[in-house]
Amino acid sequence: MSGLQTRFTEVFGIKHPVMQGGMQWAGRAELVAAVANAGGLGTLSALTQPSAQALADEIRRCRELTDLPFAVNLTILPTLKPVPYDEYRAAIVESGIGIVETAGSNPQLHIAEFKRHGIKVIHKCTSVRHALKAAALGVDAVSIDGFECAGHPGEDDVPGLVLIPAVARQLNIPLIASGGFADGGGLIAALALGADAISMGTRFLCTVESPVHEQVKRTIVQNDERGTDLIFRSLNNTARVARNAISQQVRELEARGAKFEEFAHLVAGQRGRLVYEKGDPDLGVWSAGLVQGLIDDVPTCRALIERIVEQAETIIRRRLSDVLIQ
Ligand code: NAD
């Protein structure tokens, strides 16, 4: 017998304690189905789709590619254009999705509605207080995003080494650790700190099935752990993005006290989308984490997940038992 069993694998009926986090523009059917078919929990990104109807179509397309469960991510953060959240939520419920990942602020109404329809909810957040609030609202699991993460790390700047056990100590539901994970060592570290699974974004962005241009994958492989910038600090909406000409320009503008309106055209998600489609990493801002320093190949999702689980098993059987004085 081999494999890893945790509260995450039991509660969500997923083979391996590995999740692919919701990623704007990348969380599409091809990637999500590949993660599901490899025994992980894949997550479609709702807001990647231009409308609720398009999301329903994408869910259908994903079901054609896998019979296994997958999740949908609904992120509630400031956007350039208002998002009809109720319509997206209705599309998720009506599509019969069994697992939703909510992320961002004020998820209360959405969590209540998903729970009312018997949907399991994972809430992704970046602080102990928000994890406890989500647990009190009845979520089935919390995904805690350390400061290392791509996307929005919050404003407290607490890395996973402290944040994961700080949440684990106070939570009695499954905990998923995200931010900085790419290999079996990370998975073992997460389990040791009290988590039940890892969630990875940047690592899955750099896989064969990831629907982004090969040049973006090569850039991630080439970048090291210093290849990110924090932008939007001045707006209380900090985002960690791959360092490039635009992220540097935005940082300079923010340092000079520029208002969001002055650089909104530079950071629009539609420009970030062009990076993924055309493969020029300087066309817009795009999310990537510190974990770029641990990524040096472009495996299939199956090879990646199997490698992570095998590395984790080897660490448990050999490295950890070797250091134990018997
Ligand atoms: P968008 O084009 O609407 O906005 C681009 C960026 O500017 C986003 O980071 C957004 O949060 C920020 N922004 C927009 N209006 C703002 C305002 N008034 N004040 C401060 N910041 C503002 O976003 P998009 O690329 O279409 O993405 C849709 C949503 O998904 C956004 O909320 C985005 O933040 C979110 N997202 C989340 C993650 C994550 O880490 N979970 C990753 C990528 C995108």
mmCIF file of C-alpha atoms and ligand atoms in Angstrom:
data_model
loop_
_atom_site.group_PDB
_atom_site.id
_atom_site.type_symbol
_atom_site.label_atom_id
_atom_site.label_comp_id
_atom_site.label_asym_id
_atom_site.label_seq_id
_atom_site.Cartn_x
_atom_site.Cartn_y
_atom_site.Cartn_z
ATOM 1 C CA MET A 1 0.000 0.000 0.000
ATOM 2 C CA SER A 2 1.255 3.442 -0.788
ATOM 3 C CA GLY A 3 -0.238 6.905 -0.979
ATOM 4 C CA LEU A 4 -1.147 9.599 1.492
ATOM 5 C CA GLN A 5 -4.426 9.867 3.357
ATOM 6 C CA THR A 6 -5.486 13.068 5.115
ATOM 7 C CA ARG A 7 -8.679 14.841 6.164
ATOM 8 C CA PHE A 8 -8.515 16.590 2.760
ATOM 9 C CA THR A 9 -8.518 13.345 0.745
ATOM 10 C CA GLU A 10 -11.324 11.981 2.942
ATOM 11 C CA VAL A 11 -13.621 15.036 3.020
ATOM 12 C CA PHE A 12 -13.316 15.856 -0.697
ATOM 13 C CA GLY A 13 -12.928 12.311 -2.083
ATOM 14 C CA ILE A 14 -9.674 13.204 -3.873
ATOM 15 C CA LYS A 15 -6.875 10.632 -4.264
ATOM 16 C CA HIS A 16 -3.877 12.838 -3.470
ATOM 17 C CA PRO A 17 -3.584 15.787 -1.019
ATOM 18 C CA VAL A 18 -2.736 18.161 -3.860
ATOM 19 C CA MET A 19 -4.915 20.986 -5.194
ATOM 20 C CA GLN A 20 -4.534 23.325 -8.145
ATOM 21 C CA GLY A 21 -5.594 26.779 -6.962
ATOM 22 C CA GLY A 22 -7.875 29.066 -8.972
ATOM 23 C CA MET A 23 -5.797 31.069 -11.457
ATOM 24 C CA GLN A 24 -7.162 33.911 -13.541
ATOM 25 C CA TRP A 25 -6.819 33.075 -17.289
ATOM 26 C CA ALA A 26 -5.169 29.683 -16.623
ATOM 27 C CA GLY A 27 -7.825 27.788 -14.652
ATOM 28 C CA ARG A 28 -9.486 26.391 -17.768
ATOM 29 C CA ALA A 29 -10.907 22.948 -18.590
ATOM 30 C CA GLU A 30 -7.716 21.403 -20.083
ATOM 31 C CA LEU A 31 -5.625 22.073 -16.974
ATOM 32 C CA VAL A 32 -8.360 21.346 -14.447
ATOM 33 C CA ALA A 33 -9.288 18.020 -16.064
ATOM 34 C CA ALA A 34 -5.612 17.006 -16.271
ATOM 35 C CA VAL A 35 -5.206 17.662 -12.528
ATOM 36 C CA ALA A 36 -8.410 15.726 -11.769
ATOM 37 C CA ASN A 37 -7.377 12.795 -13.965
ATOM 38 C CA ALA A 38 -4.017 12.706 -12.157
ATOM 39 C CA GLY A 39 -5.770 12.362 -8.783
ATOM 40 C CA GLY A 40 -5.574 15.992 -7.585
ATOM 41 C CA LEU A 41 -8.262 18.630 -7.073
ATOM 42 C CA GLY A 42 -8.367 20.949 -10.088
ATOM 43 C CA THR A 43 -10.114 24.329 -9.957
ATOM 44 C CA LEU A 44 -11.777 26.246 -12.775
ATOM 45 C CA SER A 45 -11.477 29.999 -12.401
ATOM 46 C CA ALA A 46 -14.987 31.476 -12.684
ATOM 47 C CA LEU A 47 -13.931 35.044 -13.573
ATOM 48 C CA THR A 48 -11.720 33.827 -16.417
ATOM 49 C CA GLN A 49 -14.992 33.288 -18.253
ATOM 50 C CA PRO A 50 -16.601 36.457 -19.672
ATOM 51 C CA SER A 51 -20.115 35.552 -18.484
ATOM 52 C CA ALA A 52 -22.020 33.131 -16.276
ATOM 53 C CA GLN A 53 -23.192 31.296 -19.412
ATOM 54 C CA ALA A 54 -19.584 30.923 -20.568
ATOM 55 C CA LEU A 55 -18.717 29.492 -17.141
ATOM 56 C CA ALA A 56 -21.552 26.944 -17.425
ATOM 57 C CA ASP A 57 -20.190 25.980 -20.877
ATOM 58 C CA GLU A 58 -16.652 25.641 -19.479
ATOM 59 C CA ILE A 59 -17.906 23.395 -16.656
ATOM 60 C CA ARG A 60 -19.609 21.223 -19.296
ATOM 61 C CA ARG A 61 -16.390 21.134 -21.362
ATOM 62 C CA CYS A 62 -14.399 20.081 -18.290
ATOM 63 C CA ARG A 63 -16.859 17.255 -17.602
ATOM 64 C CA GLU A 64 -16.248 15.970 -21.130
ATOM 65 C CA LEU A 65 -12.548 15.692 -20.226
ATOM 66 C CA THR A 66 -12.894 14.058 -16.796
ATOM 67 C CA ASP A 67 -15.377 11.995 -14.784
ATOM 68 C CA LEU A 68 -13.655 12.966 -11.545
ATOM 69 C CA PRO A 69 -14.653 15.836 -9.233
ATOM 70 C CA PHE A 70 -13.246 19.322 -9.738
ATOM 71 C CA ALA A 71 -13.861 22.693 -8.085
ATOM 72 C CA VAL A 72 -14.733 26.212 -9.233
ATOM 73 C CA ASN A 73 -12.976 29.290 -7.780
ATOM 74 C CA LEU A 74 -15.007 32.464 -7.195
ATOM 75 C CA THR A 75 -12.733 35.386 -6.287
ATOM 76 C CA ILE A 76 -14.244 38.497 -4.698
ATOM 77 C CA LEU A 77 -11.732 41.352 -5.038
ATOM 78 C CA PRO A 78 -11.786 44.835 -6.595
ATOM 79 C CA THR A 79 -12.185 44.686 -10.389
ATOM 80 C CA LEU A 80 -12.097 47.257 -13.169
ATOM 81 C CA LYS A 81 -15.592 46.266 -14.310
ATOM 82 C CA PRO A 82 -18.351 45.228 -11.865
ATOM 83 C CA VAL A 83 -18.806 41.438 -11.760
ATOM 84 C CA PRO A 84 -22.359 39.986 -11.684
ATOM 85 C CA TYR A 85 -21.433 37.649 -8.813
ATOM 86 C CA ASP A 86 -25.000 36.405 -8.343
ATOM 87 C CA GLU A 87 -25.110 35.193 -11.946
ATOM 88 C CA TYR A 88 -21.766 33.372 -11.651
ATOM 89 C CA ARG A 89 -22.898 31.829 -8.358
ATOM 90 C CA ALA A 90 -26.158 30.643 -9.927
ATOM 91 C CA ALA A 91 -24.260 29.086 -12.852
ATOM 92 C CA ILE A 92 -22.051 27.164 -10.407
ATOM 93 C CA VAL A 93 -25.034 25.913 -8.402
ATOM 94 C CA GLU A 94 -27.103 25.014 -11.479
ATOM 95 C CA SER A 95 -24.162 23.131 -13.015
ATOM 96 C CA GLY A 96 -24.167 20.733 -10.049
ATOM 97 C CA ILE A 97 -20.599 21.537 -8.974
ATOM 98 C CA GLY A 98 -19.797 19.796 -5.672
ATOM 99 C CA ILE A 99 -16.795 21.855 -4.488
ATOM 100 C CA VAL A 100 -16.287 25.640 -4.603
ATOM 101 C CA GLU A 101 -13.249 27.676 -3.601
ATOM 102 C CA THR A 102 -14.190 31.198 -2.530
ATOM 103 C CA ALA A 103 -11.411 33.781 -2.199
ATOM 104 C CA GLY A 104 -11.169 37.444 -1.275
ATOM 105 C CA SER A 105 -13.346 39.648 0.870
ATOM 106 C CA ASN A 106 -16.925 39.407 2.126
ATOM 107 C CA PRO A 107 -17.686 35.854 0.949
ATOM 108 C CA GLN A 108 -20.480 35.451 3.551
ATOM 109 C CA LEU A 109 -23.498 35.549 1.233
ATOM 110 C CA HIS A 110 -21.819 33.295 -1.326
ATOM 111 C CA ILE A 111 -20.751 30.735 1.291
ATOM 112 C CA ALA A 112 -24.296 30.613 2.725
ATOM 113 C CA GLU A 113 -25.819 30.078 -0.716
ATOM 114 C CA PHE A 114 -23.332 27.366 -1.713
ATOM 115 C CA LYS A 115 -23.847 25.553 1.610
ATOM 116 C CA ARG A 116 -27.637 25.806 1.193
ATOM 117 C CA HIS A 117 -27.235 23.790 -2.002
ATOM 118 C CA GLY A 118 -25.066 21.143 -0.342
ATOM 119 C CA ILE A 119 -21.850 22.348 -2.016
ATOM 120 C CA LYS A 120 -18.590 21.860 -0.114
ATOM 121 C CA VAL A 121 -16.790 25.202 0.297
ATOM 122 C CA ILE A 122 -13.078 25.865 0.659
ATOM 123 C CA HIS A 123 -12.374 29.486 1.581
ATOM 124 C CA LYS A 124 -8.952 30.805 0.597
ATOM 125 C CA CYS A 125 -7.600 33.577 2.813
ATOM 126 C CA THR A 126 -4.377 35.108 4.088
ATOM 127 C CA SER A 127 -4.803 35.576 7.843
ATOM 128 C CA VAL A 128 -5.723 33.668 10.999
ATOM 129 C CA ARG A 129 -8.676 35.983 11.674
ATOM 130 C CA HIS A 130 -10.193 35.427 8.246
ATOM 131 C CA ALA A 131 -9.651 31.651 8.524
ATOM 132 C CA LEU A 132 -11.535 31.608 11.822
ATOM 133 C CA LYS A 133 -14.329 33.778 10.391
ATOM 134 C CA ALA A 134 -14.693 31.393 7.438
ATOM 135 C CA ALA A 135 -14.797 28.388 9.776
ATOM 136 C CA ALA A 136 -17.518 30.118 11.812
ATOM 137 C CA LEU A 137 -19.493 30.595 8.577
ATOM 138 C CA GLY A 138 -19.443 26.812 8.120
ATOM 139 C CA VAL A 139 -16.886 26.243 5.354
ATOM 140 C CA ASP A 140 -15.632 22.679 4.915
ATOM 141 C CA ALA A 141 -11.963 23.641 4.632
ATOM 142 C CA VAL A 142 -9.705 26.668 4.683
ATOM 143 C CA SER A 143 -6.908 27.293 2.207
ATOM 144 C CA ILE A 144 -4.316 29.531 3.820
ATOM 145 C CA ASP A 145 -2.127 31.564 1.495
ATOM 146 C CA GLY A 146 1.295 32.500 2.866
ATOM 147 C CA PHE A 147 3.157 35.677 1.892
ATOM 148 C CA GLU A 148 5.152 33.627 -0.661
ATOM 149 C CA CYS A 149 2.070 33.204 -2.855
ATOM 150 C CA ALA A 150 1.327 34.596 -6.300
ATOM 151 C CA GLY A 151 -1.666 36.858 -6.653
ATOM 152 C CA HIS A 152 -3.018 38.524 -3.525
ATOM 153 C CA PRO A 153 -1.073 37.742 -0.309
ATOM 154 C CA GLY A 154 -3.011 40.234 1.848
ATOM 155 C CA GLU A 155 -1.379 43.012 3.841
ATOM 156 C CA ASP A 156 0.094 41.202 6.874
ATOM 157 C CA ASP A 157 3.176 39.727 5.148
ATOM 158 C CA VAL A 158 3.259 36.524 7.236
ATOM 159 C CA PRO A 159 5.011 33.637 5.432
ATOM 160 C CA GLY A 160 3.647 30.095 5.517
ATOM 161 C CA LEU A 161 6.176 28.846 8.057
ATOM 162 C CA VAL A 162 4.333 30.834 10.726
ATOM 163 C CA LEU A 163 0.920 31.337 9.135
ATOM 164 C CA ILE A 164 0.143 27.649 8.499
ATOM 165 C CA PRO A 165 0.722 26.427 12.098
ATOM 166 C CA ALA A 166 -0.864 29.601 13.492
ATOM 167 C CA VAL A 167 -4.082 28.686 11.665
ATOM 168 C CA ALA A 168 -3.755 24.924 12.236
ATOM 169 C CA ARG A 169 -3.628 25.445 16.007
ATOM 170 C CA GLN A 170 -7.046 27.052 16.034
ATOM 171 C CA LEU A 171 -8.935 25.245 13.289
ATOM 172 C CA ASN A 172 -10.622 21.850 13.493
ATOM 173 C CA ILE A 173 -11.521 21.469 9.813
ATOM 174 C CA PRO A 174 -9.167 20.464 6.949
ATOM 175 C CA LEU A 175 -6.486 23.027 6.181
ATOM 176 C CA ILE A 176 -4.903 23.455 2.765
ATOM 177 C CA ALA A 177 -1.557 25.237 2.625
ATOM 178 C CA SER A 178 -0.760 27.447 -0.349
ATOM 179 C CA GLY A 179 2.032 29.783 -1.346
ATOM 180 C CA GLY A 180 5.505 28.445 -2.099
ATOM 181 C CA PHE A 181 4.710 24.778 -2.782
ATOM 182 C CA ALA A 182 6.180 22.837 -5.689
ATOM 183 C CA ASP A 183 7.534 19.486 -4.492
ATOM 184 C CA GLY A 184 7.296 16.606 -2.029
ATOM 185 C CA GLY A 185 9.430 18.426 0.523
ATOM 186 C CA GLY A 186 6.878 21.237 0.549
ATOM 187 C CA LEU A 187 4.026 18.756 0.959
ATOM 188 C CA ILE A 188 5.745 17.106 3.938
ATOM 189 C CA ALA A 189 6.479 20.522 5.448
ATOM 190 C CA ALA A 190 2.809 21.488 5.076
ATOM 191 C CA LEU A 191 1.663 18.251 6.724
ATOM 192 C CA ALA A 192 4.212 18.727 9.517
ATOM 193 C CA LEU A 193 2.915 22.255 10.131
ATOM 194 C CA GLY A 194 -0.626 20.932 10.561
ATOM 195 C CA ALA A 195 -2.079 21.209 7.045
ATOM 196 C CA ASP A 196 -3.905 18.399 5.229
ATOM 197 C CA ALA A 197 -2.968 19.250 1.628
ATOM 198 C CA ILE A 198 -1.086 21.729 -0.529
ATOM 199 C CA SER A 199 -2.535 24.032 -3.167
ATOM 200 C CA MET A 200 -0.281 25.193 -5.997
ATOM 201 C CA GLY A 201 -0.753 27.865 -8.657
ATOM 202 C CA THR A 202 2.564 28.843 -10.263
ATOM 203 C CA ARG A 203 3.729 25.203 -10.278
ATOM 204 C CA PHE A 204 0.623 24.123 -12.240
ATOM 205 C CA LEU A 205 0.939 27.167 -14.517
ATOM 206 C CA CYS A 206 4.224 25.612 -15.646
ATOM 207 C CA THR A 207 2.885 22.203 -16.783
ATOM 208 C CA VAL A 208 2.300 20.684 -20.214
ATOM 209 C CA GLU A 209 -1.486 21.052 -19.958
ATOM 210 C CA SER A 210 -1.426 24.641 -18.687
ATOM 211 C CA PRO A 211 -3.159 26.759 -21.358
ATOM 212 C CA VAL A 212 -0.494 29.482 -21.480
ATOM 213 C CA HIS A 213 2.194 30.223 -24.060
ATOM 214 C CA GLU A 214 5.399 28.139 -23.901
ATOM 215 C CA GLN A 215 7.459 31.318 -23.445
ATOM 216 C CA VAL A 216 5.644 32.028 -20.161
ATOM 217 C CA LYS A 217 6.569 28.532 -18.959
ATOM 218 C CA ARG A 218 10.193 29.088 -20.028
ATOM 219 C CA THR A 219 10.209 32.406 -18.152
ATOM 220 C CA ILE A 220 9.031 30.696 -14.959
ATOM 221 C CA VAL A 221 11.744 28.036 -15.332
ATOM 222 C CA GLN A 222 14.399 30.733 -15.918
ATOM 223 C CA ASN A 223 13.269 33.006 -13.058
ATOM 224 C CA ASP A 224 14.564 32.417 -9.569
ATOM 225 C CA GLU A 225 12.912 33.131 -6.212
ATOM 226 C CA ARG A 226 13.616 36.861 -6.596
ATOM 227 C CA GLY A 227 11.584 37.157 -9.809
ATOM 228 C CA THR A 228 8.458 38.812 -8.376
ATOM 229 C CA ASP A 229 7.227 42.291 -7.459
ATOM 230 C CA LEU A 230 4.587 43.407 -4.995
ATOM 231 C CA ILE A 231 2.252 45.955 -6.575
ATOM 232 C CA PHE A 232 -0.926 47.666 -5.304
ATOM 233 C CA ARG A 233 0.560 48.081 -1.803
ATOM 234 C CA SER A 234 -0.660 51.674 -1.848
ATOM 235 C CA LEU A 235 -4.215 50.443 -2.543
ATOM 236 C CA ASN A 236 -4.429 47.842 0.250
ATOM 237 C CA ASN A 237 -4.875 45.282 -2.520
ATOM 238 C CA THR A 238 -1.315 43.934 -2.706
ATOM 239 C CA ALA A 239 -0.613 41.582 -5.600
ATOM 240 C CA ARG A 240 2.519 39.508 -6.173
ATOM 241 C CA VAL A 241 3.284 39.372 -9.886
ATOM 242 C CA ALA A 242 6.177 38.229 -12.056
ATOM 243 C CA ARG A 243 8.747 41.039 -12.155
ATOM 244 C CA ASN A 244 8.792 42.716 -15.573
ATOM 245 C CA ALA A 245 8.909 46.133 -17.213
ATOM 246 C CA ILE A 246 5.292 46.895 -16.278
ATOM 247 C CA SER A 247 5.473 45.772 -12.639
ATOM 248 C CA GLN A 248 8.563 47.972 -12.208
ATOM 249 C CA GLN A 249 6.770 50.907 -13.818
ATOM 250 C CA VAL A 250 3.746 50.438 -11.530
ATOM 251 C CA ARG A 251 5.997 50.326 -8.466
ATOM 252 C CA GLU A 252 7.653 53.573 -9.503
ATOM 253 C CA LEU A 253 4.274 55.244 -10.042
ATOM 254 C CA GLU A 254 3.011 54.018 -6.652
ATOM 255 C CA ALA A 255 6.201 55.279 -4.957
ATOM 256 C CA ARG A 256 5.483 58.695 -6.451
ATOM 257 C CA GLY A 257 1.961 58.614 -4.981
ATOM 258 C CA ALA A 258 0.095 57.949 -8.246
ATOM 259 C CA LYS A 259 -3.604 57.110 -7.975
ATOM 260 C CA PHE A 260 -4.985 53.788 -9.322
ATOM 261 C CA GLU A 261 -6.622 55.569 -12.271
ATOM 262 C CA GLU A 262 -3.148 56.600 -13.472
ATOM 263 C CA PHE A 263 -1.913 53.031 -13.868
ATOM 264 C CA ALA A 264 -5.150 51.044 -14.286
ATOM 265 C CA HIS A 265 -4.480 50.772 -18.041
ATOM 266 C CA LEU A 266 -1.130 49.081 -17.300
ATOM 267 C CA VAL A 267 -2.454 46.448 -14.887
ATOM 268 C CA ALA A 268 -5.757 45.476 -16.548
ATOM 269 C CA GLY A 269 -6.322 41.731 -16.490
ATOM 270 C CA GLN A 270 -7.004 41.828 -20.216
ATOM 271 C CA ARG A 271 -3.355 42.813 -20.755
ATOM 272 C CA GLY A 272 -2.164 40.016 -18.449
ATOM 273 C CA ARG A 273 -4.231 37.667 -20.563
ATOM 274 C CA LEU A 274 -2.240 38.749 -23.638
ATOM 275 C CA VAL A 275 0.978 37.665 -21.889
ATOM 276 C CA TYR A 276 -0.424 34.141 -21.636
ATOM 277 C CA GLU A 277 -1.776 34.129 -25.190
ATOM 278 C CA LYS A 278 1.087 35.779 -27.076
ATOM 279 C CA GLY A 279 3.990 34.740 -24.860
ATOM 280 C CA ASP A 280 5.601 38.162 -24.428
ATOM 281 C CA PRO A 281 6.126 38.375 -20.630
ATOM 282 C CA ASP A 282 6.249 42.207 -20.775
ATOM 283 C CA LEU A 283 2.807 42.817 -22.320
ATOM 284 C CA GLY A 284 1.057 43.131 -18.944
ATOM 285 C CA VAL A 285 1.207 42.026 -15.312
ATOM 286 C CA TRP A 286 0.796 38.318 -14.599
ATOM 287 C CA SER A 287 0.783 36.354 -11.354
ATOM 288 C CA ALA A 288 3.763 34.254 -10.241
ATOM 289 C CA GLY A 289 5.094 33.382 -6.805
ATOM 290 C CA LEU A 290 8.456 33.095 -5.057
ATOM 291 C CA VAL A 291 8.239 29.382 -5.838
ATOM 292 C CA GLN A 292 9.578 30.155 -9.321
ATOM 293 C CA GLY A 293 12.947 29.496 -7.644
ATOM 294 C CA LEU A 294 11.948 25.833 -7.176
ATOM 295 C CA ILE A 295 10.573 25.242 -10.680
ATOM 296 C CA ASP A 296 12.971 23.931 -13.312
ATOM 297 C CA ASP A 297 10.862 21.841 -15.685
ATOM 298 C CA VAL A 298 7.513 21.600 -17.513
ATOM 299 C CA PRO A 299 6.027 18.204 -16.553
ATOM 300 C CA THR A 300 2.564 16.843 -17.259
ATOM 301 C CA CYS A 301 0.163 17.244 -14.352
ATOM 302 C CA ARG A 302 0.239 13.481 -13.813
ATOM 303 C CA ALA A 303 4.045 13.336 -13.714
ATOM 304 C CA LEU A 304 4.124 16.339 -11.363
ATOM 305 C CA ILE A 305 1.566 15.005 -8.882
ATOM 306 C CA GLU A 306 3.038 11.481 -8.897
ATOM 307 C CA ARG A 307 6.522 12.921 -8.364
ATOM 308 C CA ILE A 308 5.355 15.040 -5.433
ATOM 309 C CA VAL A 309 3.628 12.096 -3.750
ATOM 310 C CA GLU A 310 6.608 9.783 -4.332
ATOM 311 C CA GLN A 311 9.040 12.386 -2.976
ATOM 312 C CA ALA A 312 6.808 12.821 0.078
ATOM 313 C CA GLU A 313 6.657 9.054 0.691
ATOM 314 C CA THR A 314 10.428 8.778 0.364
ATOM 315 C CA ILE A 315 10.956 11.595 2.839
ATOM 316 C CA ILE A 316 8.673 9.891 5.356
ATOM 317 C CA ARG A 317 10.181 6.406 4.882
ATOM 318 C CA ARG A 318 13.853 7.347 4.608
ATOM 319 C CA ARG A 319 14.804 10.850 5.658
ATOM 320 C CA LEU A 320 12.453 11.223 8.617
ATOM 321 C CA SER A 321 12.931 7.691 9.947
ATOM 322 C CA ASP A 322 16.716 8.024 9.485
ATOM 323 C CA VAL A 323 16.911 11.001 11.811
ATOM 324 C CA LEU A 324 14.863 9.281 14.514
ATOM 325 C CA ILE A 325 17.005 7.714 17.236
ATOM 326 C CA GLN A 326 15.452 4.254 17.725
HETATM 327 P P1 NAD B 1 -9.101 43.471 -13.422
HETATM 328 O O1 NAD B 1 -8.641 43.629 -14.828
HETATM 329 O O2 NAD B 1 -10.498 43.896 -13.115
HETATM 330 O O3 NAD B 1 -8.116 44.288 -12.453
HETATM 331 C C1 NAD B 1 -6.704 44.180 -12.591
HETATM 332 C C2 NAD B 1 -6.076 44.228 -11.216
HETATM 333 O O4 NAD B 1 -6.354 45.500 -10.615
HETATM 334 C C3 NAD B 1 -6.599 43.168 -10.252
HETATM 335 O O5 NAD B 1 -5.548 42.678 -9.439
HETATM 336 C C4 NAD B 1 -7.599 43.931 -9.394
HETATM 337 O O6 NAD B 1 -7.751 43.367 -8.081
HETATM 338 C C5 NAD B 1 -6.987 45.317 -9.362
HETATM 339 N N1 NAD B 1 -8.004 46.358 -9.226
HETATM 340 C C6 NAD B 1 -9.042 46.569 -10.085
HETATM 341 N N2 NAD B 1 -9.775 47.638 -9.660
HETATM 342 C C7 NAD B 1 -9.180 48.064 -8.519
HETATM 343 C C8 NAD B 1 -9.464 49.106 -7.600
HETATM 344 N N3 NAD B 1 -10.507 49.934 -7.781
HETATM 345 N N4 NAD B 1 -8.671 49.258 -6.523
HETATM 346 C C9 NAD B 1 -7.611 48.433 -6.328
HETATM 347 N N5 NAD B 1 -7.283 47.440 -7.165
HETATM 348 C C10 NAD B 1 -8.067 47.243 -8.246
HETATM 349 O O7 NAD B 1 -8.894 41.986 -12.889
HETATM 350 P P2 NAD B 1 -8.806 40.578 -13.699
HETATM 351 O O8 NAD B 1 -7.384 40.314 -14.052
HETATM 352 O O9 NAD B 1 -9.886 40.541 -14.738
HETATM 353 O O10 NAD B 1 -9.152 39.522 -12.551
HETATM 354 C C11 NAD B 1 -10.461 39.390 -12.014
HETATM 355 C C12 NAD B 1 -10.358 39.228 -10.520
HETATM 356 O O11 NAD B 1 -9.592 38.063 -10.170
HETATM 357 C C13 NAD B 1 -9.640 40.425 -9.864
HETATM 358 O O12 NAD B 1 -10.316 40.763 -8.676
HETATM 359 C C14 NAD B 1 -8.287 39.886 -9.545
HETATM 360 O O13 NAD B 1 -7.687 40.535 -8.443
HETATM 361 C C15 NAD B 1 -8.605 38.434 -9.243
HETATM 362 N N6 NAD B 1 -7.409 37.623 -9.324
HETATM 363 C C16 NAD B 1 -7.104 36.912 -8.243
HETATM 364 C C17 NAD B 1 -5.972 36.175 -8.200
HETATM 365 C C18 NAD B 1 -5.644 35.466 -6.942
HETATM 366 O O14 NAD B 1 -4.534 35.463 -6.494
HETATM 367 N N7 NAD B 1 -6.631 34.843 -6.307
HETATM 368 C C19 NAD B 1 -5.124 36.107 -9.287
HETATM 369 C C20 NAD B 1 -5.462 36.841 -10.408
HETATM 370 C C21 NAD B 1 -6.623 37.611 -10.421
#
